[in-house]
Amino acid sequence: MHVTTADKRATFKTMHEGGCFILPNPVDVGSAKALQHLGFKALASSSAGFAWTIGKADNHVTVDDVCQHLAALCSAVDIPVNADFEGGFAVEPDKVADNVERGVRTGVAGLSIEDSTGDKDKPLYERALAVERIKASRKAIGDSGTLLVGRCEAYLWGVTDLKLVIDRLTAYADAGADCLYAPGLKTRGDIAAVVKAVAPKPFNLLIGASGLSLQEAADLGVRRISVGGSLARAAWGGFMRAAKEMAEKGTFTELGTGYSGGELNKMFS
């Protein structure tokens, strides 16, 4: 049975109404299909994971690159895909809105907008501008059914001010974000405080260095868990270990740790 974009978006919305689920991050069509095969109910793209597949650093891909990638992911699987849409690939709210419209047309069920500038000396957009960017994104999404995720990137840029994070996330919620996300949170206390502050809207946790399990995150009230570029780094870890062994030692033992080709062919047949 063909699963429509509308079906995926409706399913994704329902998933945010209760419980806690893992939202793993594929890097391409093959890894997306593999994650669906393993039983995951939804996926999220990874800006870093995708960028590395085309030989670019994170935050150095274009909106054209990303929209093509998102369309491919959405077409390849029957489950919802949430887009890591970075900062909307623009600064001005109206231009962010134009790009968000493009993102929605790829078929994604969710789309996130970040508030980081990329400038280490002034890492976050001014609060008022950041809020206007979320408002513009909300308007661009319209009645498509796509969820809007508002992200505060403060902790990833060394601005470890929990009050600032909560203030921004609640402002993004008021501006129309359906789900809130603050990557970089580590302690149970911080995570619980943010979950409480944004409730009843759902909170997305980047599992990162928190060390929490799915159940432990659920107990704190987290609604969904992302792993960011971690699956991509794990895959690159195996690739680079095997390649470096061949280059530096002329031996091939690491190749023996690879996944079965027969199993891969069976999965994709």
Tab-separated table of N, CA, C and O in Angstrom, residues 24-126:
chain	number	residue	atom	x	y	z
A	24	PRO	N	16.219	8.061	14.652
A	24	PRO	CA	17.603	7.893	14.203
A	24	PRO	C	17.874	8.686	12.922
A	24	PRO	O	16.954	9.026	12.182
A	25	ASN	N	19.151	8.958	12.684
A	25	ASN	CA	19.542	9.852	11.597
A	25	ASN	C	20.305	9.125	10.498
A	25	ASN	O	21.507	8.871	10.622
A	26	PRO	N	19.632	8.792	9.387
A	26	PRO	CA	20.332	8.203	8.241
A	26	PRO	C	21.129	9.265	7.505
A	26	PRO	O	20.947	10.466	7.736
A	27	VAL	N	21.999	8.813	6.611
A	27	VAL	CA	22.803	9.765	5.833
A	27	VAL	C	22.492	9.697	4.343
A	27	VAL	O	22.891	10.580	3.592
A	28	ASP	N	21.797	8.641	3.929
A	28	ASP	CA	21.474	8.458	2.513
A	28	ASP	C	20.299	7.500	2.389
A	28	ASP	O	19.757	7.045	3.411
A	29	VAL	N	19.911	7.204	1.163
A	29	VAL	CA	18.761	6.339	0.926
A	29	VAL	C	18.987	4.945	1.514
A	29	VAL	O	18.091	4.369	2.136
A	30	GLY	N	20.178	4.391	1.332
A	30	GLY	CA	20.454	3.052	1.838
A	30	GLY	C	20.304	2.966	3.344
A	30	GLY	O	19.659	2.040	3.867
A	31	SER	N	20.898	3.915	4.052
A	31	SER	CA	20.808	3.874	5.518
A	31	SER	C	19.385	4.169	5.988
A	31	SER	O	18.944	3.642	7.019
A	32	ALA	N	18.643	4.994	5.240
A	32	ALA	CA	17.246	5.246	5.593
A	32	ALA	C	16.425	3.966	5.475
A	32	ALA	O	15.623	3.629	6.355
A	33	LYS	N	16.628	3.234	4.379
A	33	LYS	CA	15.903	1.970	4.192
A	33	LYS	C	16.290	0.955	5.261
A	33	LYS	O	15.441	0.188	5.747
A	34	ALA	N	17.557	0.940	5.637
A	34	ALA	CA	18.007	0.000	6.665
A	34	ALA	C	17.343	0.298	8.005
A	34	ALA	O	16.919	-0.619	8.721
A	35	LEU	N	17.226	1.570	8.350
A	35	LEU	CA	16.609	1.946	9.626
A	35	LEU	C	15.118	1.607	9.621
A	35	LEU	O	14.575	1.153	10.636
A	36	GLN	N	14.461	1.804	8.493
A	36	GLN	CA	13.070	1.395	8.392
A	36	GLN	C	12.961	-0.120	8.549
A	36	GLN	O	12.067	-0.617	9.248
A	37	HIS	N	13.873	-0.852	7.920
A	37	HIS	CA	13.889	-2.309	7.999
A	37	HIS	C	14.028	-2.783	9.446
A	37	HIS	O	13.450	-3.815	9.831
A	38	LEU	N	14.778	-2.040	10.249
A	38	LEU	CA	14.999	-2.415	11.646
A	38	LEU	C	13.802	-2.085	12.535
A	38	LEU	O	13.805	-2.428	13.718
A	39	GLY	N	12.815	-1.422	11.984
A	39	GLY	CA	11.583	-1.203	12.735
A	39	GLY	C	11.380	0.195	13.290
A	39	GLY	O	10.382	0.438	13.988
A	40	PHE	N	12.277	1.123	13.009
A	40	PHE	CA	12.058	2.486	13.483
A	40	PHE	C	10.847	3.073	12.788
A	40	PHE	O	10.584	2.810	11.611
A	41	LYS	N	10.107	3.904	13.512
A	41	LYS	CA	8.835	4.422	13.017
A	41	LYS	C	8.952	5.798	12.358
A	41	LYS	O	7.997	6.271	11.728
A	42	ALA	N	10.087	6.451	12.514
A	42	ALA	CA	10.327	7.751	11.887
A	42	ALA	C	11.829	7.988	11.866
A	42	ALA	O	12.587	7.372	12.632
A	43	LEU	N	12.257	8.888	10.983
A	43	LEU	CA	13.679	9.187	10.807
A	43	LEU	C	13.893	10.695	10.835
A	43	LEU	O	12.958	11.470	10.644
A	44	ALA	N	15.140	11.092	11.028
A	44	ALA	CA	15.502	12.507	10.906
A	44	ALA	C	16.792	12.606	10.102
A	44	ALA	O	17.725	11.822	10.311
A	45	SER	N	16.839	13.549	9.190
A	45	SER	CA	18.082	13.745	8.448
A	45	SER	C	19.140	14.345	9.376
A	45	SER	O	18.825	14.870	10.445
A	46	SER	N	20.378	14.261	8.966
A	46	SER	CA	21.505	14.820	9.725
A	46	SER	C	22.289	15.734	8.799
A	46	SER	O	22.790	15.286	7.764
A	47	SER	N	22.390	17.010	9.155
A	47	SER	CA	23.130	17.938	8.288
A	47	SER	C	24.575	17.506	8.145
A	47	SER	O	25.133	17.504	7.045
A	48	ALA	N	25.188	17.103	9.270
A	48	ALA	CA	26.587	16.672	9.226
A	48	ALA	C	26.723	15.358	8.471
A	48	ALA	O	27.580	15.217	7.585
A	49	GLY	N	25.877	14.384	8.811
A	49	GLY	CA	25.973	13.079	8.174
A	49	GLY	C	25.827	13.169	6.673
A	49	GLY	O	26.584	12.531	5.923
A	50	PHE	N	24.884	13.973	6.201
A	50	PHE	CA	24.714	14.141	4.766
A	50	PHE	C	25.894	14.875	4.145
A	50	PHE	O	26.411	14.471	3.092
A	51	ALA	N	26.337	15.946	4.783
A	51	ALA	CA	27.444	16.733	4.227
A	51	ALA	C	28.670	15.868	3.987
A	51	ALA	O	29.326	15.971	2.946
A	52	TRP	N	28.974	14.988	4.926
A	52	TRP	CA	30.168	14.138	4.775
A	52	TRP	C	30.024	13.177	3.603
A	52	TRP	O	31.021	12.823	2.976
A	53	THR	N	28.806	12.772	3.272
A	53	THR	CA	28.633	11.849	2.144
A	53	THR	C	28.955	12.507	0.809
A	53	THR	O	29.232	11.810	-0.173
A	54	ILE	N	28.891	13.838	0.750
A	54	ILE	CA	29.216	14.528	-0.506
A	54	ILE	C	30.524	15.300	-0.392
A	54	ILE	O	30.798	16.199	-1.190
A	55	GLY	N	31.333	14.924	0.615
A	55	GLY	CA	32.667	15.486	0.731
A	55	GLY	C	32.707	16.928	1.177
A	55	GLY	O	33.617	17.681	0.803
A	56	LYS	N	31.733	17.334	1.989
A	56	LYS	CA	31.706	18.695	2.511
A	56	LYS	C	31.650	18.668	4.032
A	56	LYS	O	31.239	17.672	4.629
A	57	ALA	N	32.069	19.773	4.653
A	57	ALA	CA	31.962	19.901	6.093
A	57	ALA	C	30.534	20.276	6.471
A	57	ALA	O	29.781	20.821	5.657
A	58	ASP	N	30.167	19.988	7.710
A	58	ASP	CA	28.853	20.371	8.193
A	58	ASP	C	28.660	21.879	8.031
A	58	ASP	O	29.599	22.668	8.177
A	59	ASN	N	27.423	22.266	7.705
A	59	ASN	CA	27.060	23.673	7.506
A	59	ASN	C	27.672	24.274	6.247
A	59	ASN	O	27.716	25.506	6.104
A	60	HIS	N	28.137	23.427	5.326
A	60	HIS	CA	28.698	23.914	4.064
A	60	HIS	C	27.958	23.344	2.855
A	60	HIS	O	28.476	23.341	1.747
A	61	VAL	N	26.736	22.868	3.097
A	61	VAL	CA	25.918	22.398	1.980
A	61	VAL	C	24.931	23.497	1.597
A	61	VAL	O	24.683	24.419	2.370
A	62	THR	N	24.369	23.405	0.416
A	62	THR	CA	23.425	24.415	-0.055
A	62	THR	C	21.996	23.942	0.158
A	62	THR	O	21.737	22.747	0.372
A	63	VAL	N	21.075	24.869	0.061
A	63	VAL	CA	19.669	24.498	0.172
A	63	VAL	C	19.271	23.571	-0.968
A	63	VAL	O	18.428	22.676	-0.797
A	64	ASP	N	19.888	23.736	-2.143
A	64	ASP	CA	19.619	22.826	-3.260
A	64	ASP	C	20.068	21.410	-2.914
A	64	ASP	O	19.342	20.433	-3.169
A	65	ASP	N	21.298	21.293	-2.357
A	65	ASP	CA	21.811	19.985	-1.934
A	65	ASP	C	20.837	19.314	-0.976
A	65	ASP	O	20.490	18.132	-1.121
A	66	VAL	N	20.431	20.065	0.031
A	66	VAL	CA	19.615	19.503	1.105
A	66	VAL	C	18.226	19.119	0.614
A	66	VAL	O	17.704	18.050	0.961
A	67	CYS	N	17.605	19.960	-0.194
A	67	CYS	CA	16.259	19.631	-0.681
A	67	CYS	C	16.279	18.394	-1.572
A	67	CYS	O	15.366	17.561	-1.512
A	68	GLN	N	17.307	18.251	-2.376
A	68	GLN	CA	17.439	17.047	-3.197
A	68	GLN	C	17.599	15.816	-2.306
A	68	GLN	O	16.987	14.768	-2.550
A	69	HIS	N	18.413	15.945	-1.263
A	69	HIS	CA	18.635	14.853	-0.313
A	69	HIS	C	17.339	14.491	0.413
A	69	HIS	O	16.980	13.308	0.528
A	70	LEU	N	16.609	15.493	0.878
A	70	LEU	CA	15.373	15.239	1.616
A	70	LEU	C	14.332	14.566	0.727
A	70	LEU	O	13.634	13.645	1.165
A	71	ALA	N	14.222	15.023	-0.511
A	71	ALA	CA	13.264	14.411	-1.427
A	71	ALA	C	13.592	12.946	-1.656
A	71	ALA	O	12.693	12.089	-1.720
A	72	ALA	N	14.881	12.638	-1.767
A	72	ALA	CA	15.301	11.247	-1.965
A	72	ALA	C	14.951	10.395	-0.754
A	72	ALA	O	14.449	9.262	-0.892
A	73	LEU	N	15.210	10.909	0.455
A	73	LEU	CA	14.892	10.161	1.670
A	73	LEU	C	13.388	9.910	1.768
A	73	LEU	O	12.948	8.791	2.052
A	74	CYS	N	12.601	10.956	1.558
A	74	CYS	CA	11.149	10.833	1.700
A	74	CYS	C	10.558	9.854	0.693
A	74	CYS	O	9.599	9.138	0.997
A	75	SER	N	11.131	9.828	-0.496
A	75	SER	CA	10.637	8.925	-1.532
A	75	SER	C	11.040	7.476	-1.272
A	75	SER	O	10.386	6.546	-1.757
A	76	ALA	N	12.108	7.286	-0.506
A	76	ALA	CA	12.667	5.947	-0.325
A	76	ALA	C	12.000	5.145	0.778
A	76	ALA	O	12.088	3.914	0.786
A	77	VAL	N	11.342	5.815	1.717
A	77	VAL	CA	10.773	5.113	2.874
A	77	VAL	C	9.304	5.432	3.047
A	77	VAL	O	8.803	6.439	2.537
A	78	ASP	N	8.616	4.564	3.788
A	78	ASP	CA	7.184	4.721	4.041
A	78	ASP	C	6.911	5.316	5.412
A	78	ASP	O	5.759	5.313	5.873
A	79	ILE	N	7.936	5.817	6.079
A	79	ILE	CA	7.794	6.389	7.412
A	79	ILE	C	8.155	7.875	7.365
A	79	ILE	O	8.822	8.331	6.430
A	80	PRO	N	7.718	8.648	8.353
A	80	PRO	CA	7.968	10.089	8.339
A	80	PRO	C	9.461	10.425	8.438
A	80	PRO	O	10.234	9.716	9.094
A	81	VAL	N	9.828	11.521	7.787
A	81	VAL	CA	11.197	12.041	7.849
A	81	VAL	C	11.152	13.471	8.377
A	81	VAL	O	10.401	14.306	7.866
A	82	ASN	N	11.950	13.725	9.405
A	82	ASN	CA	12.107	15.082	9.948
A	82	ASN	C	13.375	15.689	9.354
A	82	ASN	O	14.431	15.058	9.346
A	83	ALA	N	13.267	16.907	8.849
A	83	ALA	CA	14.401	17.547	8.188
A	83	ALA	C	15.249	18.351	9.161
A	83	ALA	O	14.732	19.222	9.868
A	84	ASP	N	16.537	18.060	9.191
A	84	ASP	CA	17.515	18.964	9.804
A	84	ASP	C	17.742	20.061	8.766
A	84	ASP	O	18.515	19.896	7.835
A	85	PHE	N	17.059	21.178	8.942
A	85	PHE	CA	17.083	22.237	7.941
A	85	PHE	C	18.011	23.378	8.348
A	85	PHE	O	17.866	24.516	7.877
A	86	GLU	N	18.945	23.054	9.250
A	86	GLU	CA	19.940	24.020	9.739
A	86	GLU	C	19.253	25.340	10.113
A	86	GLU	O	18.231	25.327	10.787
A	87	GLY	N	19.778	26.454	9.665
A	87	GLY	CA	19.188	27.744	10.010
A	87	GLY	C	18.269	28.280	8.940
A	87	GLY	O	17.997	29.485	8.894
A	88	GLY	N	17.787	27.404	8.069
A	88	GLY	CA	16.915	27.832	6.993
A	88	GLY	C	17.670	28.367	5.788
A	88	GLY	O	17.061	28.878	4.846
A	89	PHE	N	19.008	28.301	5.833
A	89	PHE	CA	19.867	28.696	4.708
A	89	PHE	C	19.684	30.161	4.319
A	89	PHE	O	19.851	30.537	3.161
A	90	ALA	N	19.357	30.963	5.319
A	90	ALA	CA	19.217	32.403	5.121
A	90	ALA	C	19.172	33.056	6.494
A	90	ALA	O	19.013	32.378	7.517
A	91	VAL	N	19.322	34.368	6.503
A	91	VAL	CA	19.239	35.129	7.747
A	91	VAL	C	17.873	35.793	7.883
A	91	VAL	O	17.182	35.642	8.889
A	92	GLU	N	17.460	36.519	6.864
A	92	GLU	CA	16.219	37.278	6.905
A	92	GLU	C	15.011	36.347	6.955
A	92	GLU	O	14.944	35.352	6.234
A	93	PRO	N	14.029	36.673	7.800
A	93	PRO	CA	12.853	35.809	7.948
A	93	PRO	C	12.143	35.491	6.646
A	93	PRO	O	11.724	34.339	6.435
A	94	ASP	N	12.009	36.467	5.747
A	94	ASP	CA	11.292	36.185	4.499
A	94	ASP	C	12.043	35.202	3.623
A	94	ASP	O	11.435	34.359	2.945
A	95	LYS	N	13.368	35.263	3.652
A	95	LYS	CA	14.160	34.326	2.861
A	95	LYS	C	14.165	32.938	3.501
A	95	LYS	O	14.165	31.917	2.800
A	96	VAL	N	14.183	32.905	4.843
A	96	VAL	CA	14.031	31.620	5.528
A	96	VAL	C	12.698	30.991	5.130
A	96	VAL	O	12.627	29.796	4.833
A	97	ALA	N	11.650	31.796	5.096
A	97	ALA	CA	10.325	31.297	4.730
A	97	ALA	C	10.317	30.699	3.327
A	97	ALA	O	9.721	29.639	3.091
A	98	ASP	N	10.966	31.372	2.388
A	98	ASP	CA	11.037	30.847	1.020
A	98	ASP	C	11.689	29.476	0.997
A	98	ASP	O	11.220	28.555	0.295
A	99	ASN	N	12.767	29.326	1.762
A	99	ASN	CA	13.465	28.038	1.785
A	99	ASN	C	12.657	26.972	2.514
A	99	ASN	O	12.667	25.791	2.126
A	100	VAL	N	11.955	27.370	3.564
A	100	VAL	CA	11.108	26.417	4.279
A	100	VAL	C	10.015	25.888	3.348
A	100	VAL	O	9.699	24.690	3.360
A	101	GLU	N	9.446	26.758	2.530
A	101	GLU	CA	8.451	26.298	1.554
A	101	GLU	C	9.044	25.230	0.651
A	101	GLU	O	8.388	24.225	0.342
A	102	ARG	N	10.279	25.441	0.223
A	102	ARG	CA	10.956	24.432	-0.603
A	102	ARG	C	11.137	23.135	0.179
A	102	ARG	O	10.935	22.037	-0.360
A	103	GLY	N	11.533	23.265	1.422
A	103	GLY	CA	11.725	22.081	2.242
A	103	GLY	C	10.451	21.282	2.414
A	103	GLY	O	10.454	20.047	2.325
A	104	VAL	N	9.349	21.968	2.650
A	104	VAL	CA	8.064	21.292	2.817
A	104	VAL	C	7.687	20.532	1.556
A	104	VAL	O	7.143	19.414	1.618
A	105	ARG	N	7.995	21.083	0.404
A	105	ARG	CA	7.635	20.423	-0.857
A	105	ARG	C	8.395	19.125	-1.096
A	105	ARG	O	8.013	18.334	-1.965
A	106	THR	N	9.469	18.871	-0.349
A	106	THR	CA	10.206	17.612	-0.511
A	106	THR	C	9.442	16.433	0.074
A	106	THR	O	9.791	15.279	-0.190
A	107	GLY	N	8.434	16.710	0.907
A	107	GLY	CA	7.652	15.635	1.511
A	107	GLY	C	7.972	15.355	2.959
A	107	GLY	O	7.478	14.366	3.518
A	108	VAL	N	8.772	16.190	3.601
A	108	VAL	CA	9.125	15.940	4.994
A	108	VAL	C	7.902	16.074	5.897
A	108	VAL	O	6.958	16.808	5.602
A	109	ALA	N	7.953	15.371	7.022
A	109	ALA	CA	6.874	15.431	8.002
A	109	ALA	C	7.176	16.412	9.117
A	109	ALA	O	6.292	16.791	9.883
A	110	GLY	N	8.443	16.806	9.231
A	110	GLY	CA	8.876	17.778	10.235
A	110	GLY	C	10.083	18.526	9.716
A	110	GLY	O	10.790	18.036	8.822
A	111	LEU	N	10.308	19.705	10.266
A	111	LEU	CA	11.417	20.543	9.789
A	111	LEU	C	11.886	21.426	10.932
A	111	LEU	O	11.073	22.066	11.603
A	112	SER	N	13.203	21.447	11.175
A	112	SER	CA	13.738	22.234	12.291
A	112	SER	C	14.474	23.469	11.796
A	112	SER	O	15.103	23.458	10.729
A	113	ILE	N	14.393	24.527	12.594
A	113	ILE	CA	15.095	25.775	12.315
A	113	ILE	C	15.937	26.143	13.530
A	113	ILE	O	15.431	26.212	14.656
A	114	GLU	N	17.219	26.386	13.287
A	114	GLU	CA	18.175	26.710	14.346
A	114	GLU	C	18.324	28.222	14.507
A	114	GLU	O	18.016	28.991	13.599
A	115	ASP	N	18.868	28.629	15.665
A	115	ASP	CA	19.087	30.057	15.925
A	115	ASP	C	20.563	30.438	15.982
A	115	ASP	O	20.912	31.519	16.447
A	116	SER	N	21.440	29.553	15.494
A	116	SER	CA	22.870	29.863	15.515
A	116	SER	C	23.285	30.595	14.248
A	116	SER	O	22.735	30.368	13.171
A	117	THR	N	24.273	31.479	14.406
A	117	THR	CA	24.725	32.320	13.290
A	117	THR	C	25.927	31.749	12.556
A	117	THR	O	26.204	32.147	11.426
A	118	GLY	N	26.676	30.851	13.221
A	118	GLY	CA	27.925	30.370	12.655
A	118	GLY	C	29.113	31.241	13.013
A	118	GLY	O	30.245	30.936	12.654
A	119	ASP	N	28.872	32.322	13.749
A	119	ASP	CA	29.918	33.259	14.167
A	119	ASP	C	30.233	33.008	15.638
A	119	ASP	O	29.397	33.257	16.510
A	120	LYS	N	31.450	32.516	15.921
A	120	LYS	CA	31.779	32.157	17.300
A	120	LYS	C	31.778	33.360	18.238
A	120	LYS	O	31.600	33.210	19.459
A	121	ASP	N	31.962	34.553	17.701
A	121	ASP	CA	31.950	35.746	18.538
A	121	ASP	C	30.539	36.224	18.866
A	121	ASP	O	30.323	36.927	19.854
A	122	LYS	N	29.586	35.839	18.039
A	122	LYS	CA	28.180	36.180	18.265
A	122	LYS	C	27.353	35.004	17.771
A	122	LYS	O	26.728	35.047	16.709
A	123	PRO	N	27.372	33.907	18.547
A	123	PRO	CA	26.876	32.626	18.037
A	123	PRO	C	25.375	32.515	17.812
A	123	PRO	O	24.944	31.670	17.039
A	124	LEU	N	24.575	33.351	18.473
A	124	LEU	CA	23.125	33.241	18.339
A	124	LEU	C	22.546	34.519	17.736
A	124	LEU	O	23.019	35.620	18.016
A	125	TYR	N	21.511	34.351	16.923
A	125	TYR	CA	20.799	35.521	16.430
A	125	TYR	C	20.180	36.271	17.605
A	125	TYR	O	19.834	35.668	18.632
A	126	GLU	N	20.038	37.572	17.461
A	126	GLU	CA	19.323	38.340	18.472
A	126	GLU	C	17.961	37.700	18.692
A	126	GLU	O	17.322	37.201	17.757
